[in-house]
PDB file of C-alpha atoms and ligand atoms in Angstrom:
ATOM      1  CA  UNK A   1      -0.384  -0.334  -0.463  1.00 67.00           C
ATOM      2  CA  UNK A   2       1.904   3.217  -0.612  1.00 67.00           C
ATOM      3  CA  UNK A   3       2.336   5.048   2.441  1.00 77.00           C
ATOM      4  CA  UNK A   4       5.002   6.872   2.170  1.00 89.00           C
ATOM      5  CA  UNK A   5       5.769  11.208   1.545  1.00 92.00           C
ATOM      6  CA  UNK A   6       7.182   9.752  -2.199  1.00 92.00           C
ATOM      7  CA  UNK A   7       3.539   8.642  -2.589  1.00 95.00           C
ATOM      8  CA  UNK A   8       2.140  11.489  -0.776  1.00 97.00           C
ATOM      9  CA  UNK A   9       3.861  13.822  -3.706  1.00 97.00           C
ATOM     10  CA  UNK A  10       3.058  11.847  -6.469  1.00 97.00           C
ATOM     11  CA  UNK A  11      -1.446  12.245  -5.456  1.00 97.00           C
ATOM     12  CA  UNK A  12      -0.282  15.739  -5.048  1.00 97.00           C
ATOM     13  CA  UNK A  13       1.014  15.896  -8.202  1.00 97.00           C
ATOM     14  CA  UNK A  14      -1.515  14.259 -10.672  1.00 97.00           C
ATOM     15  CA  UNK A  15      -3.893  16.380  -8.176  1.00 98.00           C
ATOM     16  CA  UNK A  16      -2.718  19.535  -8.964  1.00 97.00           C
ATOM     17  CA  UNK A  17      -2.438  18.753 -13.059  1.00 96.00           C
ATOM     18  CA  UNK A  18      -4.978  17.286 -13.470  1.00 97.00           C
ATOM     19  CA  UNK A  19      -7.649  19.596 -10.920  1.00 97.00           C
ATOM     20  CA  UNK A  20      -5.531  22.751  -9.106  1.00 97.00           C
ATOM     21  CA  UNK A  21      -3.677  24.100 -12.756  1.00 89.00           C
ATOM     22  CA  UNK A  22      -1.937  26.253 -11.351  1.00 96.00           C
ATOM     23  CA  UNK A  23      -1.107  28.943 -14.360  1.00 98.00           C
ATOM     24  CA  UNK A  24       2.407  31.327 -15.064  1.00 98.00           C
ATOM     25  CA  UNK A  25       2.012  33.416 -12.188  1.00 98.00           C
ATOM     26  CA  UNK A  26       1.706  30.732  -9.423  1.00 98.00           C
ATOM     27  CA  UNK A  27       4.421  28.799 -11.017  1.00 97.00           C
ATOM     28  CA  UNK A  28       6.327  31.757 -10.752  1.00 97.00           C
ATOM     29  CA  UNK A  29       4.998  32.598  -7.382  1.00 97.00           C
ATOM     30  CA  UNK A  30       6.612  29.415  -6.155  1.00 95.00           C
ATOM     31  CA  UNK A  31       9.991  29.225  -7.749  1.00 95.00           C
ATOM     32  CA  UNK A  32      10.300  33.206  -6.372  1.00 96.00           C
ATOM     33  CA  UNK A  33      11.084  31.101  -2.991  1.00 92.00           C
ATOM     34  CA  UNK A  34      13.846  29.551  -4.256  1.00 91.00           C
ATOM     35  CA  UNK A  35      15.371  32.190  -6.411  1.00 90.00           C
ATOM     36  CA  UNK A  36      15.166  34.697  -3.151  1.00 92.00           C
ATOM     37  CA  UNK A  37      16.391  32.206  -0.170  1.00 92.00           C
ATOM     38  CA  UNK A  38      13.161  32.488   1.645  1.00 91.00           C
ATOM     39  CA  UNK A  39      11.136  29.554   3.057  1.00 92.00           C
ATOM     40  CA  UNK A  40       9.893  26.919   1.741  1.00 92.00           C
ATOM     41  CA  UNK A  41       7.207  28.014   3.892  1.00 95.00           C
ATOM     42  CA  UNK A  42       4.425  28.445   0.884  1.00 97.00           C
ATOM     43  CA  UNK A  43       0.897  26.678   0.505  1.00 98.00           C
ATOM     44  CA  UNK A  44       1.283  23.344  -2.001  1.00 98.00           C
ATOM     45  CA  UNK A  45      -1.243  24.392  -4.499  1.00 98.00           C
ATOM     46  CA  UNK A  46      -3.925  21.961  -3.795  1.00 98.00           C
ATOM     47  CA  UNK A  47      -4.317  23.935  -0.040  1.00 98.00           C
ATOM     48  CA  UNK A  48      -3.685  27.295  -2.037  1.00 98.00           C
ATOM     49  CA  UNK A  49      -6.558  26.385  -4.031  1.00 98.00           C
ATOM     50  CA  UNK A  50      -9.041  25.049  -0.754  1.00 98.00           C
ATOM     51  CA  UNK A  51      -8.421  28.365   0.683  1.00 98.00           C
ATOM     52  CA  UNK A  52      -9.839  29.509  -2.311  1.00 98.00           C
ATOM     53  CA  UNK A  53     -12.346  26.929  -2.650  1.00 98.00           C
ATOM     54  CA  UNK A  54     -12.994  28.417   1.089  1.00 98.00           C
ATOM     55  CA  UNK A  55     -13.544  32.363   0.522  1.00 98.00           C
ATOM     56  CA  UNK A  56     -15.273  31.292  -2.560  1.00 98.00           C
ATOM     57  CA  UNK A  57     -18.100  29.427  -0.683  1.00 98.00           C
ATOM     58  CA  UNK A  58     -18.451  32.674   1.875  1.00 98.00           C
ATOM     59  CA  UNK A  59     -18.669  34.910  -0.483  1.00 98.00           C
ATOM     60  CA  UNK A  60     -15.533  36.516   1.120  1.00 99.00           C
ATOM     61  CA  UNK A  61     -14.725  40.412   0.323  1.00 98.00           C
ATOM     62  CA  UNK A  62     -12.476  41.413   2.522  1.00 99.00           C
ATOM     63  CA  UNK A  63      -9.670  39.179   3.523  1.00 99.00           C
ATOM     64  CA  UNK A  64      -6.734  39.124   6.638  1.00 99.00           C
ATOM     65  CA  UNK A  65      -3.756  37.309   5.844  1.00 99.00           C
ATOM     66  CA  UNK A  66      -0.723  36.907   8.883  1.00 99.00           C
ATOM     67  CA  UNK A  67       2.238  35.961   6.722  1.00 98.00           C
ATOM     68  CA  UNK A  68       2.647  36.516   3.133  1.00 98.00           C
ATOM     69  CA  UNK A  69       6.373  35.439   2.195  1.00 97.00           C
ATOM     70  CA  UNK A  70       5.761  35.370  -1.268  1.00 97.00           C
ATOM     71  CA  UNK A  71       2.401  36.380  -1.937  1.00 98.00           C
ATOM     72  CA  UNK A  72       1.951  33.174  -3.388  1.00 98.00           C
ATOM     73  CA  UNK A  73      -1.529  32.126  -0.858  1.00 98.00           C
ATOM     74  CA  UNK A  74      -2.900  35.908  -1.237  1.00 99.00           C
ATOM     75  CA  UNK A  75      -2.801  35.336  -4.673  1.00 98.00           C
ATOM     76  CA  UNK A  76      -5.565  32.443  -4.686  1.00 98.00           C
ATOM     77  CA  UNK A  77      -7.159  34.723  -1.941  1.00 99.00           C
ATOM     78  CA  UNK A  78      -7.703  37.607  -3.985  1.00 99.00           C
ATOM     79  CA  UNK A  79      -8.585  36.106  -6.807  1.00 98.00           C
ATOM     80  CA  UNK A  80     -11.041  34.327  -4.584  1.00 98.00           C
ATOM     81  CA  UNK A  81     -12.697  37.538  -3.129  1.00 98.00           C
ATOM     82  CA  UNK A  82     -12.694  39.264  -7.077  1.00 98.00           C
ATOM     83  CA  UNK A  83     -11.528  42.665  -8.797  1.00 98.00           C
ATOM     84  CA  UNK A  84     -14.145  44.420  -6.131  1.00 98.00           C
ATOM     85  CA  UNK A  85     -12.734  42.738  -3.122  1.00 99.00           C
ATOM     86  CA  UNK A  86      -9.588  43.260  -0.800  1.00 99.00           C
ATOM     87  CA  UNK A  87      -7.021  41.543   0.809  1.00 99.00           C
ATOM     88  CA  UNK A  88      -4.728  42.577   3.595  1.00 99.00           C
ATOM     89  CA  UNK A  89      -1.620  40.729   4.249  1.00 99.00           C
ATOM     90  CA  UNK A  90       0.866  41.669   6.869  1.00 98.00           C
ATOM     91  CA  UNK A  91       4.713  40.724   6.592  1.00 98.00           C
ATOM     92  CA  UNK A  92       7.570  40.682   9.142  1.00 98.00           C
ATOM     93  CA  UNK A  93      10.470  41.357   6.284  1.00 97.00           C
ATOM     94  CA  UNK A  94      10.840  44.085   3.411  1.00 97.00           C
ATOM     95  CA  UNK A  95      12.577  41.681   0.929  1.00 96.00           C
ATOM     96  CA  UNK A  96       9.607  38.748   1.682  1.00 97.00           C
ATOM     97  CA  UNK A  97       7.546  42.248   1.258  1.00 98.00           C
ATOM     98  CA  UNK A  98       8.963  43.509  -2.523  1.00 98.00           C
ATOM     99  CA  UNK A  99       8.638  39.459  -4.080  1.00 97.00           C
ATOM    100  CA  UNK A 100       5.244  38.857  -2.448  1.00 98.00           C
ATOM    101  CA  UNK A 101       4.396  42.348  -4.619  1.00 98.00           C
ATOM    102  CA  UNK A 102       6.082  41.351  -7.958  1.00 98.00           C
ATOM    103  CA  UNK A 103       4.263  38.677  -7.599  1.00 98.00           C
ATOM    104  CA  UNK A 104       0.928  40.165  -6.265  1.00 98.00           C
ATOM    105  CA  UNK A 105       2.264  42.060 -10.172  1.00 98.00           C
ATOM    106  CA  UNK A 106       2.691  39.027 -11.859  1.00 98.00           C
ATOM    107  CA  UNK A 107      -1.162  37.761 -11.338  1.00 98.00           C
ATOM    108  CA  UNK A 108      -3.003  40.428 -11.757  1.00 98.00           C
ATOM    109  CA  UNK A 109      -3.926  41.593  -8.777  1.00 98.00           C
ATOM    110  CA  UNK A 110      -1.530  43.655  -6.960  1.00 98.00           C
ATOM    111  CA  UNK A 111      -4.317  46.614  -6.872  1.00 98.00           C
ATOM    112  CA  UNK A 112      -6.569  44.751  -4.886  1.00 98.00           C
ATOM    113  CA  UNK A 113      -3.688  43.249  -1.572  1.00 99.00           C
ATOM    114  CA  UNK A 114      -2.291  45.842   0.384  1.00 98.00           C
ATOM    115  CA  UNK A 115       1.277  44.444   2.391  1.00 98.00           C
ATOM    116  CA  UNK A 116       1.820  46.806   5.608  1.00 98.00           C
ATOM    117  CA  UNK A 117       5.587  45.289   6.598  1.00 98.00           C
ATOM    118  CA  UNK A 118       6.576  44.710  10.332  1.00 98.00           C
ATOM    119  CA  UNK A 119       5.743  42.483  12.801  1.00 98.00           C
ATOM    120  CA  UNK A 120       2.253  40.945  12.020  1.00 98.00           C
ATOM    121  CA  UNK A 121       0.737  41.246  15.420  1.00 98.00           C
ATOM    122  CA  UNK A 122       1.748  45.196  14.947  1.00 98.00           C
ATOM    123  CA  UNK A 123       0.739  45.383  12.167  1.00 98.00           C
ATOM    124  CA  UNK A 124      -2.452  43.902  13.016  1.00 98.00           C
ATOM    125  CA  UNK A 125      -2.822  46.073  16.590  1.00 98.00           C
ATOM    126  CA  UNK A 126      -2.751  48.762  13.317  1.00 98.00           C
ATOM    127  CA  UNK A 127      -5.651  47.800  11.683  1.00 98.00           C
ATOM    128  CA  UNK A 128      -7.504  47.297  14.975  1.00 98.00           C
ATOM    129  CA  UNK A 129      -7.109  51.400  16.185  1.00 98.00           C
ATOM    130  CA  UNK A 130      -7.723  52.343  13.046  1.00 98.00           C
ATOM    131  CA  UNK A 131     -11.586  50.994  13.230  1.00 97.00           C
ATOM    132  CA  UNK A 132     -10.739  48.537  10.171  1.00 98.00           C
ATOM    133  CA  UNK A 133     -14.486  46.884   8.819  1.00 98.00           C
ATOM    134  CA  UNK A 134     -14.709  43.241   9.719  1.00 98.00           C
ATOM    135  CA  UNK A 135     -12.805  40.654   7.543  1.00 99.00           C
ATOM    136  CA  UNK A 136     -15.026  38.099   6.887  1.00 99.00           C
ATOM    137  CA  UNK A 137     -12.143  35.726   5.857  1.00 99.00           C
ATOM    138  CA  UNK A 138      -8.437  35.692   7.759  1.00 99.00           C
ATOM    139  CA  UNK A 139      -5.732  33.304   7.344  1.00 99.00           C
ATOM    140  CA  UNK A 140      -2.712  32.500   9.954  1.00 99.00           C
ATOM    141  CA  UNK A 141      -0.068  31.697   8.930  1.00 98.00           C
ATOM    142  CA  UNK A 142       2.922  33.656   9.652  1.00 98.00           C
ATOM    143  CA  UNK A 143       5.291  32.531  12.721  1.00 98.00           C
ATOM    144  CA  UNK A 144       4.107  29.365  14.321  1.00 98.00           C
ATOM    145  CA  UNK A 145       4.326  31.152  18.157  1.00 98.00           C
ATOM    146  CA  UNK A 146       2.824  34.295  17.485  1.00 98.00           C
ATOM    147  CA  UNK A 147      -0.553  32.339  16.290  1.00 98.00           C
ATOM    148  CA  UNK A 148      -2.520  33.239  20.081  1.00 98.00           C
ATOM    149  CA  UNK A 149      -1.878  36.248  19.379  1.00 98.00           C
ATOM    150  CA  UNK A 150      -3.003  36.340  15.767  1.00 99.00           C
ATOM    151  CA  UNK A 151      -5.933  34.775  17.250  1.00 99.00           C
ATOM    152  CA  UNK A 152      -6.289  37.506  19.148  1.00 98.00           C
ATOM    153  CA  UNK A 153      -6.450  39.685  16.216  1.00 98.00           C
ATOM    154  CA  UNK A 154      -8.307  38.054  14.414  1.00 98.00           C
ATOM    155  CA  UNK A 155     -11.850  37.817  17.234  1.00 98.00           C
ATOM    156  CA  UNK A 156     -10.952  42.195  17.298  1.00 98.00           C
ATOM    157  CA  UNK A 157     -11.057  42.214  12.889  1.00 99.00           C
ATOM    158  CA  UNK A 158     -14.161  39.818  12.148  1.00 99.00           C
ATOM    159  CA  UNK A 159     -17.558  39.550  13.406  1.00 98.00           C
ATOM    160  CA  UNK A 160     -19.893  36.705  13.793  1.00 98.00           C
ATOM    161  CA  UNK A 161     -19.911  34.851  10.377  1.00 98.00           C
ATOM    162  CA  UNK A 162     -15.751  35.368   9.574  1.00 99.00           C
ATOM    163  CA  UNK A 163     -14.100  32.066   8.848  1.00 99.00           C
ATOM    164  CA  UNK A 164     -10.201  31.450  10.482  1.00 99.00           C
ATOM    165  CA  UNK A 165      -7.974  29.251   9.291  1.00 99.00           C
ATOM    166  CA  UNK A 166      -4.259  28.732  10.494  1.00 99.00           C
ATOM    167  CA  UNK A 167      -2.255  26.690   8.860  1.00 98.00           C
ATOM    168  CA  UNK A 168       0.090  23.813   9.707  1.00 98.00           C
ATOM    169  CA  UNK A 169      -1.781  22.788  13.172  1.00 98.00           C
ATOM    170  CA  UNK A 170      -0.594  19.177  12.847  1.00 98.00           C
ATOM    171  CA  UNK A 171       3.129  19.551  12.052  1.00 98.00           C
ATOM    172  CA  UNK A 172       4.237  15.843  11.644  1.00 97.00           C
ATOM    173  CA  UNK A 173       2.169  14.428  14.713  1.00 98.00           C
ATOM    174  CA  UNK A 174       4.389  16.125  17.311  1.00 98.00           C
ATOM    175  CA  UNK A 175       0.842  18.578  17.795  1.00 98.00           C
ATOM    176  CA  UNK A 176       0.319  15.765  20.644  1.00 98.00           C
ATOM    177  CA  UNK A 177       3.245  16.491  22.612  1.00 98.00           C
ATOM    178  CA  UNK A 178       1.793  18.353  25.255  1.00 98.00           C
ATOM    179  CA  UNK A 179       5.063  18.344  26.141  1.00 98.00           C
ATOM    180  CA  UNK A 180       7.668  20.038  23.603  1.00 98.00           C
ATOM    181  CA  UNK A 181       9.527  22.731  24.475  1.00 98.00           C
ATOM    182  CA  UNK A 182       9.562  23.261  20.286  1.00 98.00           C
ATOM    183  CA  UNK A 183       7.881  26.627  20.781  1.00 98.00           C
ATOM    184  CA  UNK A 184       5.578  26.127  17.702  1.00 98.00           C
ATOM    185  CA  UNK A 185       3.802  23.387  18.699  1.00 98.00           C
ATOM    186  CA  UNK A 186       3.482  25.363  22.229  1.00 98.00           C
ATOM    187  CA  UNK A 187       1.934  28.561  19.810  1.00 98.00           C
ATOM    188  CA  UNK A 188       0.112  26.053  18.212  1.00 98.00           C
ATOM    189  CA  UNK A 189      -1.245  24.113  20.704  1.00 98.00           C
ATOM    190  CA  UNK A 190      -1.613  27.098  22.543  1.00 98.00           C
ATOM    191  CA  UNK A 191      -4.350  28.285  19.368  1.00 98.00           C
ATOM    192  CA  UNK A 192      -6.034  24.960  19.241  1.00 98.00           C
ATOM    193  CA  UNK A 193      -6.912  25.466  23.361  1.00 98.00           C
ATOM    194  CA  UNK A 194      -8.187  28.947  22.949  1.00 98.00           C
ATOM    195  CA  UNK A 195      -9.626  28.320  19.760  1.00 98.00           C
ATOM    196  CA  UNK A 196     -11.541  25.414  21.736  1.00 98.00           C
ATOM    197  CA  UNK A 197     -12.194  27.201  25.250  1.00 98.00           C
ATOM    198  CA  UNK A 198     -13.843  30.553  23.365  1.00 98.00           C
ATOM    199  CA  UNK A 199     -17.985  30.389  23.394  1.00 98.00           C
ATOM    200  CA  UNK A 200     -17.938  32.255  20.327  1.00 98.00           C
ATOM    201  CA  UNK A 201     -16.174  30.156  18.359  1.00 99.00           C
ATOM    202  CA  UNK A 202     -16.698  26.861  16.866  1.00 98.00           C
ATOM    203  CA  UNK A 203     -14.257  24.564  14.711  1.00 98.00           C
ATOM    204  CA  UNK A 204     -12.359  21.427  13.726  1.00 98.00           C
ATOM    205  CA  UNK A 205      -8.772  20.899  12.104  1.00 98.00           C
ATOM    206  CA  UNK A 206      -8.186  18.229   9.424  1.00 98.00           C
ATOM    207  CA  UNK A 207      -5.128  16.181   9.045  1.00 98.00           C
ATOM    208  CA  UNK A 208      -2.730  16.425   5.973  1.00 97.00           C
ATOM    209  CA  UNK A 209      -0.639  14.914   3.615  1.00 97.00           C
ATOM    210  CA  UNK A 210       1.245  16.082   0.241  1.00 97.00           C
ATOM    211  CA  UNK A 211       4.177  17.875  -1.113  1.00 95.00           C
ATOM    212  CA  UNK A 212       4.097  19.292   2.066  1.00 95.00           C
ATOM    213  CA  UNK A 213       4.755  15.928   4.336  1.00 96.00           C
ATOM    214  CA  UNK A 214       1.695  15.451   6.892  1.00 97.00           C
ATOM    215  CA  UNK A 215       0.074  18.627   8.644  1.00 98.00           C
ATOM    216  CA  UNK A 216      -3.157  20.139   8.829  1.00 98.00           C
ATOM    217  CA  UNK A 217      -4.932  23.347   8.677  1.00 98.00           C
ATOM    218  CA  UNK A 218      -7.326  24.762  11.421  1.00 99.00           C
ATOM    219  CA  UNK A 219     -10.479  25.817  10.556  1.00 98.00           C
ATOM    220  CA  UNK A 220     -12.819  28.082  12.756  1.00 99.00           C
ATOM    221  CA  UNK A 221     -16.003  30.360  12.319  1.00 98.00           C
ATOM    222  CA  UNK A 222     -16.911  33.308  14.755  1.00 99.00           C
ATOM    223  CA  UNK A 223     -20.193  33.157  15.682  1.00 98.00           C
TER     224      UNK A 223
HETATM  225  C1  DHB B 301       7.221  26.419   7.866  1.00 90.39           C
HETATM  226  C2  DHB B 301       5.810  27.014   7.896  1.00 90.39           C
HETATM  227  C3  DHB B 301       4.938  27.603   7.728  1.00 90.39           C
HETATM  228  O1  DHB B 301       3.508  28.519   7.526  1.00 90.39           O
HETATM  229  C4  DHB B 301       4.910  26.266   6.671  1.00 90.39           C
HETATM  230  O2  DHB B 301       3.341  26.182   6.364  1.00 90.39           O
HETATM  231  C5  DHB B 301       5.299  25.030   6.932  1.00 90.39           C
HETATM  232  C6  DHB B 301       7.039  25.585   7.750  1.00 90.39           C
HETATM  233  C7  DHB B 301       8.419  26.686   8.872  1.00 90.39           C
HETATM  234  O3  DHB B 301       8.207  27.861   9.029  1.00 90.39           O
HETATM  235  O4  DHB B 301       8.743  25.632   8.982  1.00 90.39           O
HETATM  236 MG1   MG B 302       1.895  27.187   6.495  1.00 90.39          MG
END
């Protein structure tokens, strides 16, 4: 029975070539991580399309993303919200933000995306302070130790019916290690526990295998 990472990757390649069909801009956005020496941490093509699907299913018009990197997921989300929608994406590093802006330009969606540079928690506070309208859809995919902080900000920047998706909540199974000294695992566990305890949220998490190994998404709805 096929059960290796090699098989997961092979199946992802099949699904991408049959269903997802990345265009030139998405392929290019993925490639820029390599040439710009950015971390290879973008969502996979099937996951990017899932974000697009979720945003489309709820007719999201305003999207907030924590963690831009090359802009790969921002392209999917910007395409989901359409020309009248908007994506605000928060990126710590200016060089990544510049790469992302080029990729968003190539994808033809730069006019509907704002990239805020600096620590994402600070950028999110700024959005709260400036009385930003609630976002319909939030994607949390930045540094994992800060996940609880990003969730707190997301709760201030959403409304009942908004959806919050968080990447990398399984981490090759290490999420179950309650005594982990890995700050990323601790951040993910704290995030999940806060979600579970918050009566304003209902959530699940889905494990995934594929070209990014064994990981998963948490999906929460604001009640
Ligand atoms: C890492 C971060 C991510 O968001 C991801 O999807 C994969 C890996 C990382 O920091 O290594
Ligand atoms: Mg991620």
